[in-house]
Amino acid sequence: MSHTLGIRQAQKQKTRQALQDAALQLLEEQSLSSLGLREVTRAVGVAPTAFYRHFRSTADLGVALVEEALGSLHPMIRTTVSTAGDSAERIERAVELIARHVDAYPAHVRFIARERHGGVQPVREAIRDQLARFAEEVRAELAKDPVSAGWSDDDLLMLAHLYVDQMLSTASLFLETLDAPEDERARVAGLARRRLRLISLGRLHWNGG
Amino acid sequence: MSHTLGIRQAQKQKTRQALQDAALQLLEEQSLSSLGLREVTRAVGVAPTAFYRHFRSTADLGVALVEEALGSLHPMIRTTVSTAGDSAERIERAVELIARHVDAYPAHVRFIARERHGGVQPVREAIRDQLARFAEEVRAELAKDPVSAGWSDDDLLMLAHLYVDQMLSTASLFLETLDAPEDERARVAGLARRRLRLISLGRLHWNGG
DNA sequence: AATTCCAGAGAACAGTTGTTAACTGCATGG
DNA sequence: CCATGCAGTTAACAACTGTTCTCTGGAATT
């Protein structure tokens, strides 16, 4: 049960969220590695020292952003690779879902793509861990599919990671088409579908390592 | 013919290279977006203002690093996807070549992986352009293979980009095993081989869009 | 109603940054 | 041999950074 927060805790969470939102916006044109604590507080309109009430450092802020950006994605994953429908339908559904997600949370997608290999170790690790959880869920979902008969767990995990990577790569491509003409977005969608189709073909003919 | 540089030009190129080397080393623990000009000159042991004799800004330095890191890779690409040998041999050769490259130029690999989606636009664009050139060369090489009969140029380019992405992804994985035990490296190599094998299987059964 | 707690403000700190200007010494070309 | 060019130096600038300490006002607790 969710206990209603006091005025005090509520206000604190509000400022904290404001800091995260401001950071996410500032990170459109730079990396977390160069994000300054004062820069963030200035954008929110709060004293620099208030930052420490919420985060130890900007790296700590970054880890919180990873949770925000990826934590809410887990339920979506399951429906994305759900075994319902034939292969073409599933691919179409997945690409569509990715496109919508990029539209809804472009800053989140940019942040993850940028910091996955970025210059701040704790953030890299947080992203790696979350993506590993994703891959594990995808693997579990793939295992339900009769196509996966004869597959080792290791091979299934390999395939799951391949799908997760494709998801991120596709999201990153969609990100670049956000302020591009519609036909450019359609081209990316077509490209993503063909890539998934090729991987699915390889999956169908997998001989088992 | 290569005209011998004067003492002057030679010394200039030497410091320029020193700046690039120092930057590359400093970028192991941060992103280009936070790399300071003074930081670089201090590491080289040269006055901050000397920087301007070589680069307009650190972003400019970054673009030069892209050339250095990726420019020399083109000849290697051709042999990597050359049509010699059967599928398993080609995959083995490719993974081996990537592993050796990561061993030889870890800082280069880290830089490209980090800045491909990094916070400095000109650098992102430079990397994107170079990778597009790679993909184009891979496409040309793939086109020679009889397996590619019936493939459209567009589909071949899609496959080529898939291979290039795999190359980068694998290199990034090898990078993380640089100070890890040998069996960890072997595990990554095996993973990379299986991923390439799955893609190659998809390629063999491609029905043509 | 009195007391404690704590998110945020304010001021000050030493250290850093990019950029400008005027300079020096040495390799170069006439 | 002398004049020019130019890589690198020195000094100084305003602006910015993260962090510490002290303080305040109002919510939370008793």
GROMACS .gro file of C-alpha atoms (C1' of nucleotides) in nm:
model
  478
    1MET     CA    1   0.000   0.000   0.000
    2SER     CA    2   0.125   0.350  -0.086
    3HIS     CA    3   0.140   0.573   0.217
    4THR     CA    4   0.075   0.938   0.124
    5LEU     CA    5   0.394   1.137   0.151
    6GLY     CA    6   0.413   1.429   0.392
    7ILE     CA    7   0.444   1.782   0.253
    8ARG     CA    8   0.809   1.768   0.330
    9GLN     CA    9   0.901   1.444   0.150
   10ALA     CA   10   0.679   1.542  -0.140
   11GLN     CA   11   0.860   1.871  -0.192
   12LYS     CA   12   1.193   1.695  -0.170
   13GLN     CA   13   1.100   1.442  -0.436
   14LYS     CA   14   0.976   1.727  -0.653
   15THR     CA   15   1.312   1.905  -0.641
   16ARG     CA   16   1.491   1.578  -0.697
   17GLN     CA   17   1.286   1.511  -1.008
   18ALA     CA   18   1.347   1.869  -1.125
   19LEU     CA   19   1.722   1.808  -1.095
   20GLN     CA   20   1.696   1.487  -1.297
   21ASP     CA   21   1.483   1.654  -1.566
   22ALA     CA   22   1.720   1.949  -1.594
   23ALA     CA   23   2.019   1.717  -1.617
   24LEU     CA   24   1.855   1.510  -1.887
   25GLN     CA   25   1.792   1.823  -2.091
   26LEU     CA   26   2.147   1.954  -2.045
   27LEU     CA   27   2.279   1.616  -2.155
   28GLU     CA   28   2.138   1.660  -2.503
   29GLU     CA   29   2.448   1.854  -2.601
   30GLN     CA   30   2.716   1.704  -2.378
   31SER     CA   31   2.819   1.392  -2.188
   32LEU     CA   32   2.760   1.319  -1.822
   33SER     CA   33   3.136   1.334  -1.775
   34SER     CA   34   3.125   1.712  -1.834
   35LEU     CA   35   2.798   1.786  -1.658
   36GLY     CA   36   2.855   2.025  -1.371
   37LEU     CA   37   2.663   2.024  -1.045
   38ARG     CA   38   2.620   2.403  -1.054
   39GLU     CA   39   2.501   2.385  -1.412
   40VAL     CA   40   2.215   2.160  -1.306
   41THR     CA   41   2.111   2.359  -0.998
   42ARG     CA   42   2.123   2.682  -1.201
   43ALA     CA   43   1.885   2.533  -1.457
   44VAL     CA   44   1.643   2.433  -1.181
   45GLY     CA   45   1.671   2.766  -1.000
   46VAL     CA   46   1.803   2.629  -0.674
   47ALA     CA   47   2.119   2.684  -0.470
   48PRO     CA   48   2.423   2.473  -0.567
   49THR     CA   49   2.444   2.327  -0.218
   50ALA     CA   50   2.091   2.191  -0.242
   51PHE     CA   51   2.228   1.936  -0.488
   52TYR     CA   52   2.399   1.747  -0.206
   53ARG     CA   53   2.065   1.686  -0.033
   54HIS     CA   54   1.980   1.452  -0.322
   55PHE     CA   55   2.299   1.322  -0.485
   56ARG     CA   56   2.655   1.266  -0.378
   57SER     CA   57   2.785   1.369  -0.721
   58THR     CA   58   2.681   1.401  -1.084
   59ALA     CA   59   2.786   1.038  -1.129
   60ASP     CA   60   2.531   0.948  -0.863
   61LEU     CA   61   2.271   1.151  -1.050
   62GLY     CA   62   2.363   0.955  -1.362
   63VAL     CA   63   2.296   0.623  -1.192
   64ALA     CA   64   1.953   0.752  -1.084
   65LEU     CA   65   1.887   0.851  -1.445
   66VAL     CA   66   1.969   0.497  -1.558
   67GLU     CA   67   1.702   0.364  -1.323
   68GLU     CA   68   1.453   0.618  -1.450
   69ALA     CA   69   1.533   0.554  -1.815
   70LEU     CA   70   1.552   0.174  -1.810
   71GLY     CA   71   1.367   0.069  -1.499
   72SER     CA   72   1.024   0.134  -1.643
   73LEU     CA   73   1.105  -0.054  -1.961
   74HIS     CA   74   1.079  -0.409  -1.829
   75PRO     CA   75   0.703  -0.458  -1.873
   76MET     CA   76   0.732  -0.336  -2.230
   77ILE     CA   77   1.005  -0.585  -2.311
   78ARG     CA   78   0.784  -0.882  -2.247
   79THR     CA   79   0.514  -0.770  -2.488
   80THR     CA   80   0.779  -0.680  -2.746
   81VAL     CA   81   0.915  -1.030  -2.781
   82SER     CA   82   0.596  -1.204  -2.681
   83THR     CA   83   0.533  -1.519  -2.883
   84ALA     CA   84   0.194  -1.399  -3.006
   85GLY     CA   85   0.151  -1.371  -3.384
   86ASP     CA   86   0.375  -1.487  -3.665
   87SER     CA   87   0.730  -1.366  -3.724
   88ALA     CA   88   0.643  -1.073  -3.951
   89GLU     CA   89   0.381  -0.948  -3.711
   90ARG     CA   90   0.616  -0.968  -3.415
   91ILE     CA   91   0.886  -0.776  -3.601
   92GLU     CA   92   0.641  -0.510  -3.710
   93ARG     CA   93   0.514  -0.478  -3.353
   94ALA     CA   94   0.863  -0.450  -3.207
   95VAL     CA   95   0.979  -0.179  -3.447
   96GLU     CA   96   0.658   0.014  -3.393
   97LEU     CA   97   0.700  -0.005  -3.016
   98ILE     CA   98   1.058   0.118  -3.035
   99ALA     CA   99   0.957   0.410  -3.256
  100ARG     CA  100   0.685   0.513  -3.013
  101HIS     CA  101   0.919   0.488  -2.718
  102VAL     CA  102   1.177   0.712  -2.885
  103ASP     CA  103   0.902   0.963  -2.961
  104ALA     CA  104   0.784   0.960  -2.600
  105TYR     CA  105   1.123   0.962  -2.424
  106PRO     CA  106   1.391   1.090  -2.663
  107ALA     CA  107   1.611   1.226  -2.382
  108HIS     CA  108   1.608   0.890  -2.205
  109VAL     CA  109   1.711   0.706  -2.520
  110ARG     CA  110   1.987   0.957  -2.596
  111PHE     CA  111   2.118   0.930  -2.242
  112ILE     CA  112   2.142   0.552  -2.249
  113ALA     CA  113   2.303   0.540  -2.593
  114ARG     CA  114   2.552   0.808  -2.494
  115GLU     CA  115   2.651   0.678  -2.153
  116ARG     CA  116   2.651   0.307  -2.231
  117HIS     CA  117   3.014   0.343  -2.335
  118GLY     CA  118   3.061   0.683  -2.170
  119GLY     CA  119   3.329   0.816  -1.940
  120VAL     CA  120   3.163   0.750  -1.602
  121GLN     CA  121   3.226   0.399  -1.473
  122PRO     CA  122   2.937   0.358  -1.223
  123VAL     CA  123   2.690   0.469  -1.490
  124ARG     CA  124   2.834   0.230  -1.747
  125GLU     CA  125   2.799  -0.052  -1.497
  126ALA     CA  126   2.442   0.042  -1.408
  127ILE     CA  127   2.346   0.037  -1.776
  128ARG     CA  128   2.527  -0.290  -1.835
  129ASP     CA  129   2.344  -0.451  -1.543
  130GLN     CA  130   2.004  -0.330  -1.657
  131LEU     CA  131   2.067  -0.448  -2.013
  132ALA     CA  132   2.176  -0.785  -1.879
  133ARG     CA  133   1.843  -0.806  -1.693
  134PHE     CA  134   1.665  -0.722  -2.017
  135ALA     CA  135   1.854  -0.991  -2.203
  136GLU     CA  136   1.769  -1.241  -1.931
  137GLU     CA  137   1.399  -1.162  -1.963
  138VAL     CA  138   1.416  -1.187  -2.341
  139ARG     CA  139   1.592  -1.522  -2.307
  140ALA     CA  140   1.316  -1.649  -2.078
  141GLU     CA  141   1.058  -1.535  -2.330
  142LEU     CA  142   1.243  -1.694  -2.622
  143ALA     CA  143   1.267  -2.021  -2.432
  144LYS     CA  144   0.888  -2.051  -2.439
  145ASP     CA  145   0.886  -2.052  -2.817
  146PRO     CA  146   0.882  -2.402  -2.975
  147VAL     CA  147   1.140  -2.272  -3.224
  148SER     CA  148   1.389  -2.272  -2.937
  149ALA     CA  149   1.379  -2.650  -2.899
  150GLY     CA  150   1.731  -2.787  -2.890
  151TRP     CA  151   1.884  -2.452  -2.803
  152SER     CA  152   2.127  -2.434  -2.514
  153ASP     CA  153   2.068  -2.167  -2.251
  154ASP     CA  154   2.393  -2.006  -2.351
  155ASP     CA  155   2.292  -1.979  -2.715
  156LEU     CA  156   1.953  -1.839  -2.617
  157LEU     CA  157   2.123  -1.572  -2.408
  158MET     CA  158   2.349  -1.489  -2.699
  159LEU     CA  159   2.046  -1.441  -2.922
  160ALA     CA  160   1.871  -1.237  -2.652
  161HIS     CA  161   2.167  -1.000  -2.628
  162LEU     CA  162   2.165  -0.970  -3.005
  163TYR     CA  163   1.801  -0.862  -2.993
  164VAL     CA  164   1.865  -0.613  -2.712
  165ASP     CA  165   2.156  -0.464  -2.905
  166GLN     CA  166   1.938  -0.433  -3.212
  167MET     CA  167   1.671  -0.263  -3.003
  168LEU     CA  168   1.918  -0.002  -2.882
  169SER     CA  169   2.077   0.045  -3.221
  170THR     CA  170   1.738   0.096  -3.380
  171ALA     CA  171   1.629   0.337  -3.109
  172SER     CA  172   1.945   0.539  -3.169
  173LEU     CA  173   1.870   0.554  -3.542
  174PHE     CA  174   1.514   0.670  -3.476
  175LEU     CA  175   1.656   0.938  -3.248
  176GLU     CA  176   1.844   1.092  -3.539
  177THR     CA  177   1.525   1.110  -3.743
  178LEU     CA  178   1.329   1.303  -3.479
  179ASP     CA  179   1.357   1.630  -3.666
  180ALA     CA  180   1.382   1.470  -4.009
  181PRO     CA  181   1.113   1.428  -4.279
  182GLU     CA  182   0.867   1.144  -4.246
  183ASP     CA  183   1.013   0.936  -4.529
  184GLU     CA  184   1.346   0.923  -4.345
  185ARG     CA  185   1.173   0.767  -4.046
  186ALA     CA  186   1.002   0.516  -4.275
  187ARG     CA  187   1.339   0.426  -4.424
  188VAL     CA  188   1.484   0.358  -4.077
  189ALA     CA  189   1.178   0.151  -3.984
  190GLY     CA  190   1.221  -0.057  -4.300
  191LEU     CA  191   1.591  -0.104  -4.228
  192ALA     CA  192   1.517  -0.217  -3.873
  193ARG     CA  193   1.258  -0.466  -3.995
  194ARG     CA  194   1.499  -0.619  -4.246
  195ARG     CA  195   1.772  -0.653  -3.985
  196LEU     CA  196   1.535  -0.829  -3.747
  197ARG     CA  197   1.411  -1.048  -4.029
  198LEU     CA  198   1.765  -1.157  -4.115
  199ILE     CA  199   1.840  -1.241  -3.752
  200SER     CA  200   1.515  -1.434  -3.723
  201LEU     CA  201   1.611  -1.632  -4.035
  202GLY     CA  202   1.941  -1.719  -3.877
  203ARG     CA  203   1.754  -1.825  -3.567
  204LEU     CA  204   1.525  -2.056  -3.766
  205HIS     CA  205   1.820  -2.236  -3.923
  206TRP     CA  206   2.041  -2.249  -3.616
  207ASN     CA  207   2.204  -2.589  -3.601
  208GLY     CA  208   2.282  -2.578  -3.230
  209GLY     CA  209   2.638  -2.456  -3.189
  210MET     CA  210   5.699   1.059  -5.337
  211SER     CA  211   5.737   1.161  -4.974
  212HIS     CA  212   5.931   1.484  -4.945
  213THR     CA  213   6.147   1.490  -4.630
  214LEU     CA  214   6.004   1.738  -4.382
  215GLY     CA  215   6.214   2.027  -4.262
  216ILE     CA  216   6.328   2.033  -3.899
  217ARG     CA  217   6.052   2.280  -3.831
  218GLN     CA  218   5.756   2.087  -3.974
  219ALA     CA  219   5.889   1.769  -3.819
  220GLN     CA  220   5.898   1.920  -3.471
  221LYS     CA  221   5.547   2.056  -3.521
  222GLN     CA  222   5.408   1.718  -3.620
  223LYS     CA  223   5.586   1.566  -3.323
  224THR     CA  224   5.409   1.790  -3.070
  225ARG     CA  225   5.082   1.750  -3.255
  226GLN     CA  226   5.114   1.375  -3.221
  227ALA     CA  227   5.208   1.417  -2.855
  228LEU     CA  228   4.888   1.616  -2.800
  229GLN     CA  229   4.683   1.345  -2.967
  230ASP     CA  230   4.852   1.070  -2.766
  231ALA     CA  231   4.805   1.254  -2.438
  232ALA     CA  232   4.440   1.323  -2.519
  233LEU     CA  233   4.380   0.958  -2.604
  234GLN     CA  234   4.526   0.854  -2.271
  235LEU     CA  235   4.325   1.110  -2.075
  236LEU     CA  236   4.010   0.990  -2.251
  237GLU     CA  237   4.036   0.651  -2.085
  238GLU     CA  238   3.856   0.788  -1.783
  239GLN     CA  239   3.635   1.060  -1.929
  240SER     CA  240   3.455   1.174  -2.242
  241LEU     CA  241   3.580   1.416  -2.502
  242SER     CA  242   3.305   1.651  -2.393
  243SER     CA  243   3.485   1.711  -2.064
  244LEU     CA  244   3.841   1.705  -2.194
  245GLY     CA  245   4.008   2.038  -2.126
  246LEU     CA  246   4.265   2.201  -2.349
  247ARG     CA  247   4.487   2.285  -2.055
  248GLU     CA  248   4.463   1.930  -1.930
  249VAL     CA  249   4.610   1.804  -2.255
  250THR     CA  250   4.891   2.056  -2.280
  251ARG     CA  251   4.982   1.996  -1.916
  252ALA     CA  252   5.015   1.623  -1.984
  253VAL     CA  253   5.245   1.692  -2.278
  254GLY     CA  254   5.451   1.950  -2.090
  255VAL     CA  255   5.378   2.239  -2.319
  256ALA     CA  256   5.217   2.581  -2.276
  257PRO     CA  257   4.835   2.595  -2.302
  258THR     CA  258   4.851   2.844  -2.587
  259ALA     CA  259   5.060   2.607  -2.796
  260PHE     CA  260   4.744   2.403  -2.838
  261TYR     CA  261   4.601   2.662  -3.077
  262ARG     CA  262   4.890   2.612  -3.319
  263HIS     CA  263   4.747   2.268  -3.391
  264PHE     CA  264   4.374   2.261  -3.312
  265ARG     CA  265   4.094   2.515  -3.298
  266SER     CA  266   3.934   2.334  -3.002
  267THR     CA  267   3.919   1.997  -2.829
  268ALA     CA  268   3.635   1.906  -3.064
  269ASP     CA  269   3.877   1.964  -3.351
  270LEU     CA  270   4.130   1.740  -3.177
  271GLY     CA  271   3.856   1.479  -3.152
  272VAL     CA  272   3.795   1.482  -3.525
  273ALA     CA  273   4.167   1.433  -3.583
  274LEU     CA  274   4.158   1.136  -3.345
  275VAL     CA  275   3.876   0.982  -3.547
  276GLU     CA  276   4.095   0.997  -3.857
  277GLU     CA  277   4.384   0.841  -3.668
  278ALA     CA  278   4.173   0.568  -3.513
  279LEU     CA  279   3.965   0.470  -3.814
  280GLY     CA  280   4.157   0.598  -4.114
  281SER     CA  281   4.418   0.326  -4.100
  282LEU     CA  282   4.159   0.052  -4.067
  283HIS     CA  283   4.041   0.041  -4.428
  284PRO     CA  284   4.302  -0.198  -4.565
  285MET     CA  285   4.229  -0.437  -4.279
  286ILE     CA  286   3.858  -0.439  -4.354
  287ARG     CA  287   3.906  -0.589  -4.697
  288THR     CA  288   4.100  -0.887  -4.570
  289THR     CA  289   3.853  -0.933  -4.286
  290VAL     CA  290   3.554  -0.997  -4.508
  291SER     CA  291   3.751  -1.131  -4.799
  292THR     CA  292   3.578  -1.419  -4.973
  293ALA     CA  293   3.871  -1.657  -4.920
  294GLY     CA  294   3.800  -1.973  -4.721
  295ASP     CA  295   3.472  -2.122  -4.606
  296SER     CA  296   3.230  -1.953  -4.367
  297ALA     CA  297   3.376  -2.091  -4.044
  298GLU     CA  298   3.728  -1.996  -4.147
  299ARG     CA  299   3.623  -1.643  -4.237
  300ILE     CA  300   3.447  -1.597  -3.904
  301GLU     CA  301   3.745  -1.732  -3.713
  302ARG     CA  302   3.976  -1.498  -3.904
  303ALA     CA  303   3.754  -1.194  -3.844
  304VAL     CA  304   3.725  -1.249  -3.469
  305GLU     CA  305   4.098  -1.311  -3.444
  306LEU     CA  306   4.173  -0.990  -3.633
  307ILE     CA  307   3.945  -0.787  -3.409
  308ALA     CA  308   4.105  -0.930  -3.096
  309ARG     CA  309   4.451  -0.842  -3.221
  310HIS     CA  310   4.344  -0.492  -3.313
  311VAL     CA  311   4.200  -0.430  -2.965
  312ASP     CA  312   4.524  -0.555  -2.815
  313ALA     CA  313   4.730  -0.326  -3.034
  314TYR     CA  314   4.517  -0.009  -3.012
  315PRO     CA  315   4.291  -0.028  -2.704
  316ALA     CA  316   4.273   0.350  -2.663
  317HIS     CA  317   4.159   0.392  -3.024
  318VAL     CA  318   3.884   0.137  -2.981
  319ARG     CA  319   3.769   0.290  -2.655
  320PHE     CA  320   3.762   0.635  -2.810
  321ILE     CA  321   3.547   0.529  -3.105
  322ALA     CA  322   3.304   0.330  -2.892
  323ARG     CA  323   3.273   0.617  -2.646
  324GLU     CA  324   3.237   0.904  -2.889
  325ARG     CA  325   3.021   0.731  -3.150
  326HIS     CA  326   2.717   0.845  -2.954
  327GLY     CA  327   2.906   1.101  -2.747
  328GLY     CA  328   2.832   1.462  -2.667
  329VAL     CA  329   3.037   1.631  -2.941
  330GLN     CA  330   2.849   1.663  -3.268
  331PRO     CA  331   3.139   1.707  -3.517
  332VAL     CA  332   3.307   1.398  -3.374
  333ARG     CA  333   2.987   1.193  -3.395
  334GLU     CA  334   2.952   1.294  -3.758
  335ALA     CA  335   3.313   1.210  -3.839
  336ILE     CA  336   3.271   0.863  -3.690
  337ARG     CA  337   2.941   0.811  -3.869
  338ASP     CA  338   3.099   0.906  -4.202
  339GLN     CA  339   3.396   0.675  -4.154
  340LEU     CA  340   3.174   0.384  -4.052
  341ALA     CA  341   2.957   0.449  -4.358
  342ARG     CA  342   3.269   0.422  -4.571
  343PHE     CA  343   3.353   0.094  -4.401
  344ALA     CA  344   3.006  -0.040  -4.465
  345GLU     CA  345   3.033   0.063  -4.829
  346GLU     CA  346   3.360  -0.128  -4.865
  347VAL     CA  347   3.212  -0.433  -4.693
  348ARG     CA  348   2.912  -0.413  -4.924
  349ALA     CA  349   3.141  -0.408  -5.228
  350GLU     CA  350   3.325  -0.710  -5.093
  351LEU     CA  351   3.004  -0.897  -5.016
  352ALA     CA  352   2.878  -0.828  -5.367
  353LYS     CA  353   3.164  -1.036  -5.508
  354ASP     CA  354   3.044  -1.344  -5.322
  355PRO     CA  355   2.820  -1.577  -5.526
  356VAL     CA  356   2.599  -1.610  -5.216
  357SER     CA  357   2.491  -1.251  -5.280
  358ALA     CA  358   2.320  -1.337  -5.609
  359GLY     CA  359   1.970  -1.192  -5.612
  360TRP     CA  360   2.047  -0.943  -5.336
  361SER     CA  361   1.955  -0.579  -5.389
  362ASP     CA  362   2.223  -0.318  -5.323
  363ASP     CA  363   2.012  -0.185  -5.039
  364ASP     CA  364   1.991  -0.522  -4.868
  365LEU     CA  365   2.364  -0.575  -4.911
  366LEU     CA  366   2.432  -0.239  -4.747
  367MET     CA  367   2.199  -0.335  -4.462
  368LEU     CA  368   2.395  -0.655  -4.409
  369ALA     CA  369   2.725  -0.467  -4.434
  370HIS     CA  370   2.618  -0.225  -4.160
  371LEU     CA  371   2.515  -0.521  -3.949
  372TYR     CA  372   2.864  -0.666  -3.986
  373VAL     CA  373   3.029  -0.333  -3.903
  374ASP     CA  374   2.812  -0.296  -3.594
  375GLN     CA  375   2.906  -0.645  -3.486
  376MET     CA  376   3.270  -0.562  -3.536
  377LEU     CA  377   3.244  -0.261  -3.307
  378SER     CA  378   3.034  -0.440  -3.051
  379THR     CA  379   3.280  -0.726  -3.038
  380ALA     CA  380   3.576  -0.491  -3.013
  381SER     CA  381   3.408  -0.319  -2.721
  382LEU     CA  382   3.359  -0.653  -2.548
  383PHE     CA  383   3.723  -0.747  -2.599
  384LEU     CA  384   3.818  -0.411  -2.451
  385GLU     CA  385   3.655  -0.504  -2.122
  386THR     CA  386   3.855  -0.827  -2.107
  387LEU     CA  387   4.193  -0.656  -2.146
  388ASP     CA  388   4.278  -0.695  -1.779
  389ALA     CA  389   4.069  -1.009  -1.729
  390PRO     CA  390   4.180  -1.373  -1.717
  391GLU     CA  391   4.240  -1.556  -2.042
  392ASP     CA  392   3.928  -1.772  -2.022
  393GLU     CA  393   3.713  -1.459  -2.017
  394ARG     CA  394   3.866  -1.354  -2.346
  395ALA     CA  395   3.802  -1.698  -2.489
  396ARG     CA  396   3.440  -1.673  -2.380
  397VAL     CA  397   3.398  -1.341  -2.561
  398ALA     CA  398   3.565  -1.483  -2.871
  399GLY     CA  399   3.325  -1.776  -2.868
  400LEU     CA  400   3.029  -1.544  -2.824
  401ALA     CA  401   3.141  -1.328  -3.115
  402ARG     CA  402   3.182  -1.633  -3.339
  403ARG     CA  403   2.833  -1.758  -3.260
  404ARG     CA  404   2.680  -1.419  -3.331
  405LEU     CA  405   2.855  -1.399  -3.666
  406ARG     CA  406   2.753  -1.756  -3.744
  407LEU     CA  407   2.389  -1.676  -3.674
  408ILE     CA  408   2.400  -1.371  -3.899
  409SER     CA  409   2.571  -1.571  -4.173
  410LEU     CA  410   2.295  -1.832  -4.146
  411GLY     CA  411   2.036  -1.559  -4.190
  412ARG     CA  412   2.230  -1.439  -4.489
  413LEU     CA  413   2.231  -1.783  -4.651
  414HIS     CA  414   1.853  -1.816  -4.625
  415TRP     CA  415   1.767  -1.457  -4.717
  416ASN     CA  416   1.470  -1.466  -4.948
  417GLY     CA  417   1.529  -1.124  -5.100
  418GLY     CA  418   1.321  -0.867  -4.914
  419DA     C1'  419   0.262   2.433   2.245
  420DA     C1'  420   0.741   2.342   2.257
  421DT     C1'  421   1.113   2.102   2.044
  422DT     C1'  422   1.364   1.866   1.694
  423DC     C1'  423   1.474   1.793   1.223
  424DC     C1'  424   1.617   1.904   0.770
  425DA     C1'  425   1.564   2.095   0.267
  426DG     C1'  426   1.740   2.470   0.091
  427DA     C1'  427   1.994   2.950   0.107
  428DG     C1'  428   2.400   3.230   0.141
  429DA     C1'  429   2.876   3.338   0.144
  430DA     C1'  430   3.329   3.234   0.092
  431DC     C1'  431   3.741   2.912  -0.043
  432DA     C1'  432   4.108   2.772  -0.356
  433DG     C1'  433   4.157   2.590  -0.791
  434DT     C1'  434   4.036   2.545  -1.254
  435DT     C1'  435   3.898   2.680  -1.722
  436DG     C1'  436   3.930   2.909  -2.237
  437DT     C1'  437   4.113   3.304  -2.464
  438DT     C1'  438   4.374   3.730  -2.558
  439DA     C1'  439   4.799   3.978  -2.610
  440DA     C1'  440   5.276   4.060  -2.662
  441DC     C1'  441   5.709   3.814  -2.644
  442DT     C1'  442   6.128   3.506  -2.789
  443DG     C1'  443   6.427   3.212  -3.031
  444DC     C1'  444   6.529   2.946  -3.411
  445DA     C1'  445   6.459   2.734  -3.883
  446DT     C1'  446   6.374   2.899  -4.326
  447DG     C1'  447   6.413   3.138  -4.789
  448DG     C1'  448   6.608   3.529  -5.038
  449DC     C1'  449   7.417   3.685  -4.400
  450DC     C1'  450   7.020   3.898  -4.314
  451DA     C1'  451   6.511   3.933  -4.292
  452DT     C1'  452   6.095   3.692  -4.245
  453DG     C1'  453   5.789   3.330  -4.056
  454DC     C1'  454   5.608   3.079  -3.704
  455DA     C1'  455   5.606   2.708  -3.303
  456DG     C1'  456   5.601   2.770  -2.849
  457DT     C1'  457   5.629   3.090  -2.404
  458DT     C1'  458   5.481   3.407  -2.053
  459DA     C1'  459   5.141   3.675  -1.813
  460DA     C1'  460   4.708   3.814  -1.721
  461DC     C1'  461   4.177   3.823  -1.766
  462DA     C1'  462   3.709   3.713  -1.613
  463DA     C1'  463   3.435   3.328  -1.548
  464DC     C1'  464   3.356   2.908  -1.377
  465DT     C1'  465   3.403   2.480  -1.086
  466DG     C1'  466   3.320   2.151  -0.636
  467DT     C1'  467   3.308   2.179  -0.150
  468DT     C1'  468   3.284   2.361   0.330
  469DC     C1'  469   3.055   2.605   0.699
  470DT     C1'  470   2.689   2.866   0.891
  471DC     C1'  471   2.225   2.995   0.896
  472DT     C1'  472   1.697   2.989   0.838
  473DG     C1'  473   1.222   2.882   0.806
  474DG     C1'  474   0.878   2.566   0.829
  475DA     C1'  475   0.726   2.076   0.860
  476DA     C1'  476   0.737   1.682   1.178
  477DT     C1'  477   0.736   1.492   1.626
  478DT     C1'  478   0.634   1.475   2.110
   0.00000   0.00000   0.00000
